[in-house]
PDB file of C-alpha atoms in Angstrom:
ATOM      1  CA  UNK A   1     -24.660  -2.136   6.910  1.00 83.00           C
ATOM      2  CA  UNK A   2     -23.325  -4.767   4.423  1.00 87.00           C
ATOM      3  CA  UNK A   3     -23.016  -8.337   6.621  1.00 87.00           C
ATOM      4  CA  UNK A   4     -20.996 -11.405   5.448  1.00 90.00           C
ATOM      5  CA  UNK A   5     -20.700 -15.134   7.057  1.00 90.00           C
ATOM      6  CA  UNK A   6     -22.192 -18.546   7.367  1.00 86.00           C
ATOM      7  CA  UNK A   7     -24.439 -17.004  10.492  1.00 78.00           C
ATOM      8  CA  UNK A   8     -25.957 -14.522  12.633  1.00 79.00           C
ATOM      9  CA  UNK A   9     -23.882 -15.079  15.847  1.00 79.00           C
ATOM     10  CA  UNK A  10     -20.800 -14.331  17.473  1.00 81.00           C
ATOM     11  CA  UNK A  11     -17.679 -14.332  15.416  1.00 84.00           C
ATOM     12  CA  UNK A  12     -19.329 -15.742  12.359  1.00 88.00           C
ATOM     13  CA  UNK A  13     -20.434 -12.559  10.620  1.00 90.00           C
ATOM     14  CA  UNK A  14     -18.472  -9.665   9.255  1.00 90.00           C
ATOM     15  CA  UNK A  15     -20.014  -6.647   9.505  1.00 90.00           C
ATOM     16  CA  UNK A  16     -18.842  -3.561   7.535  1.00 90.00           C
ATOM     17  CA  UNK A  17     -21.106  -0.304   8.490  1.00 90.00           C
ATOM     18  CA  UNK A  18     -21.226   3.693   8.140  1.00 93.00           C
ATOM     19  CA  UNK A  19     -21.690   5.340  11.309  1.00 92.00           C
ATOM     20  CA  UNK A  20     -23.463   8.721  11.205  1.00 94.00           C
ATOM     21  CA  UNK A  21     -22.673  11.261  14.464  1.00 94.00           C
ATOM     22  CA  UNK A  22     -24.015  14.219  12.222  1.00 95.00           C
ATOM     23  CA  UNK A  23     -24.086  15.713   9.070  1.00 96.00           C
ATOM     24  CA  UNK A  24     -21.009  16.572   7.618  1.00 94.00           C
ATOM     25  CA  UNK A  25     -19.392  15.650  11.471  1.00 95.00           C
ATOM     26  CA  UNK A  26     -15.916  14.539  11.162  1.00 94.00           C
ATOM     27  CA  UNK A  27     -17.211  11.918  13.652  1.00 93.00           C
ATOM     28  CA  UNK A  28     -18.653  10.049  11.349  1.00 95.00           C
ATOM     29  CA  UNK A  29     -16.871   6.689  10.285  1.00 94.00           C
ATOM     30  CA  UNK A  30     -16.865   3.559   8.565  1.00 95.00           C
ATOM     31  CA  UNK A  31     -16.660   0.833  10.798  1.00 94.00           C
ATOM     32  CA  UNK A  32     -15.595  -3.210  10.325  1.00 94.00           C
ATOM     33  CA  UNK A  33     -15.814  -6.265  12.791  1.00 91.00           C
ATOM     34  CA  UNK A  34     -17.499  -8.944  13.626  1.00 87.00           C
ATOM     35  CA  UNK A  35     -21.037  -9.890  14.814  1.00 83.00           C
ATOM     36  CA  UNK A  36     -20.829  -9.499  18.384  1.00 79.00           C
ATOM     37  CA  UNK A  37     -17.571  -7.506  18.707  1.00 76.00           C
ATOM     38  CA  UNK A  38     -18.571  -4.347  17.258  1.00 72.00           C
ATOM     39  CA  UNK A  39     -16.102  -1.798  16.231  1.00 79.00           C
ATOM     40  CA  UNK A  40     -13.053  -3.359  15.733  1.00 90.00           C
ATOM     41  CA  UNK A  41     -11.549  -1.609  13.062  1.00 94.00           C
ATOM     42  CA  UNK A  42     -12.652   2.510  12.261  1.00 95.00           C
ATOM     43  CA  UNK A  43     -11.723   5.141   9.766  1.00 97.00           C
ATOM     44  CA  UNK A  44     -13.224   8.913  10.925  1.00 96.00           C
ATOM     45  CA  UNK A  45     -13.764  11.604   9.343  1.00 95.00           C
ATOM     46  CA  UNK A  46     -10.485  13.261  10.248  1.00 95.00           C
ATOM     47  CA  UNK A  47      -8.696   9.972   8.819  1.00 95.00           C
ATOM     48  CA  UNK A  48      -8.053   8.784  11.794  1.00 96.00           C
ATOM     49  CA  UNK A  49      -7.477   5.370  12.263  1.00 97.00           C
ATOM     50  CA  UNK A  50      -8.569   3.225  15.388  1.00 95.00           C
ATOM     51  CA  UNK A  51      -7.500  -0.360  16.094  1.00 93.00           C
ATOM     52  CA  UNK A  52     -10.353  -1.226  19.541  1.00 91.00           C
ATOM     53  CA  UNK A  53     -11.196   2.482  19.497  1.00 92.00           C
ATOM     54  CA  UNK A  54     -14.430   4.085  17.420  1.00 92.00           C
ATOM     55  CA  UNK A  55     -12.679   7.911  18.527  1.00 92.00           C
ATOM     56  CA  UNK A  56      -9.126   7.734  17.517  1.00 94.00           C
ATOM     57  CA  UNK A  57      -7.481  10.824  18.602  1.00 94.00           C
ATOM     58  CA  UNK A  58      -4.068  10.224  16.832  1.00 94.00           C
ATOM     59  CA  UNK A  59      -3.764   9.621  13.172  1.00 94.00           C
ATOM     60  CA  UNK A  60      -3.007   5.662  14.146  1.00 93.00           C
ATOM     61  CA  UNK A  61      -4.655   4.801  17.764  1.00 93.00           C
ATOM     62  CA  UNK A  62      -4.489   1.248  19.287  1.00 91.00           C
ATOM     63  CA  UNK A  63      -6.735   0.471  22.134  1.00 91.00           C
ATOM     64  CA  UNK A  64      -6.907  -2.710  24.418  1.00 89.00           C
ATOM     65  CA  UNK A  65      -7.788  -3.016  27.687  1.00 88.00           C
ATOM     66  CA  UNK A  66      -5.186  -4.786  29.058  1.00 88.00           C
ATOM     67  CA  UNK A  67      -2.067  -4.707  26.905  1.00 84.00           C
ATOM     68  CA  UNK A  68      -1.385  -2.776  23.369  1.00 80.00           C
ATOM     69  CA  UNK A  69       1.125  -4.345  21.386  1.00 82.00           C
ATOM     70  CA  UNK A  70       1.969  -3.593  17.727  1.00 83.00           C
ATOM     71  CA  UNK A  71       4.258  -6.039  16.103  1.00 81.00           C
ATOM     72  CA  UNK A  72       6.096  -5.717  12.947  1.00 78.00           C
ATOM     73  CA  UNK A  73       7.645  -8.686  11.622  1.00 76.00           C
ATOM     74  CA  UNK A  74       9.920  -9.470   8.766  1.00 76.00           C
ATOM     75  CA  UNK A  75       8.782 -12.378   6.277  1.00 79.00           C
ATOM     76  CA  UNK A  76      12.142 -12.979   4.881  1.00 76.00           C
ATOM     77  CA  UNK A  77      13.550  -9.182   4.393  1.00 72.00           C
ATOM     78  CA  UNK A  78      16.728  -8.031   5.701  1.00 70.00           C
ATOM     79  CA  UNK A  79      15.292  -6.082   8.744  1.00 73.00           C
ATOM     80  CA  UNK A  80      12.045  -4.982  10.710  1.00 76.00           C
ATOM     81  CA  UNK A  81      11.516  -2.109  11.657  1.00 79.00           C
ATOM     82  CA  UNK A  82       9.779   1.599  12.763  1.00 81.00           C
ATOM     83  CA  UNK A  83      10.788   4.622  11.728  1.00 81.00           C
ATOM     84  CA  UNK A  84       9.320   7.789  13.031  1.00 82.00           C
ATOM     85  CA  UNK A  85      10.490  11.332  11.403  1.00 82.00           C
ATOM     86  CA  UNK A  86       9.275  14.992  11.100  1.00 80.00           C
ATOM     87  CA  UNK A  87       9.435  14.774   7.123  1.00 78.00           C
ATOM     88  CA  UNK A  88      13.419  15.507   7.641  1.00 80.00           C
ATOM     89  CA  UNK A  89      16.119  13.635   9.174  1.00 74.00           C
ATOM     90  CA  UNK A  90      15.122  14.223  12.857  1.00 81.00           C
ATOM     91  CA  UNK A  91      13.846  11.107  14.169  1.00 83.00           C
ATOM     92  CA  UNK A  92      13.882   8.002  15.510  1.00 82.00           C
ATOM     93  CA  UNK A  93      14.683   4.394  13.911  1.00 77.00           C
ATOM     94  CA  UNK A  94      13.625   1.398  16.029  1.00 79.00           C
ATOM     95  CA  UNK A  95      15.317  -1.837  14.268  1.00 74.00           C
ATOM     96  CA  UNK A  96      17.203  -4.983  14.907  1.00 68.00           C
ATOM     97  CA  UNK A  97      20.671  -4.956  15.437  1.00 59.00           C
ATOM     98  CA  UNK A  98      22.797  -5.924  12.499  1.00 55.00           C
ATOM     99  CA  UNK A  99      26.579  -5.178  10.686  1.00 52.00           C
ATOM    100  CA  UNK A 100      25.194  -1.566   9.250  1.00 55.00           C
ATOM    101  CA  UNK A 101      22.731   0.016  11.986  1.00 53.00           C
ATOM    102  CA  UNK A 102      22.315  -0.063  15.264  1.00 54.00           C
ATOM    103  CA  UNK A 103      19.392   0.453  17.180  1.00 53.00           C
ATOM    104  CA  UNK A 104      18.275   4.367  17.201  1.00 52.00           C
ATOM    105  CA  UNK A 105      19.951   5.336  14.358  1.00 51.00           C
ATOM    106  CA  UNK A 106      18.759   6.746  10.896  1.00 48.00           C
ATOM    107  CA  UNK A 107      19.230   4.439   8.250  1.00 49.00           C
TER     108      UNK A 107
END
């Protein structure tokens, strides 16, 4: 476990770790958060990635116990926004409304 911060208490230490379910175990992951608040942030085996999860079942897998939000925001582009395909031009394209596409459409 590597440990950075000004001290050993809540919230002020970062804490980047290797987890170790078994050898060669696509379970195993690296792990980052805070002192305290274990496990924020995990990469398995499988490359998986889990945001409040340490088993991400999905490639990207957000966790919170009340809520899950993911926000994409714009710092001066044109748009915002989430496209999800299957590598051709089925899919979906979630984005603000402007002059050229509408919401749903493939840009």
């Amino acid at each position: 476990m590597m440990s950075v911060g000004t001290a050993d208490s809540s919230y002020n230490m970062g804490q980047f770790y290797f987890y170790k379910a078994g050898s060669g175990s696509t379970s195993n992951r690296l792990s980052m958060g805070l002192h305290s608040v274990d496990d924020v942030f995990n990469i398995l085996g499988t490359g998986n990635v889990g945001i409040g999860t340490t088993s991400p079942s999905v490639r990207f897998h957000v966790y919170n116990t009340s809520d899950a939000a993911i926000r994409i925001q714009s710092g001066g582009g044109s748009s915002a926004y989430l496209q999800l395909d299957d590598g051709s031009s089925n899919g979906y394209l979630i984005k603000n409304l402007s002059s050229s596409t509408g919401n749903g459409a493939l840009a």
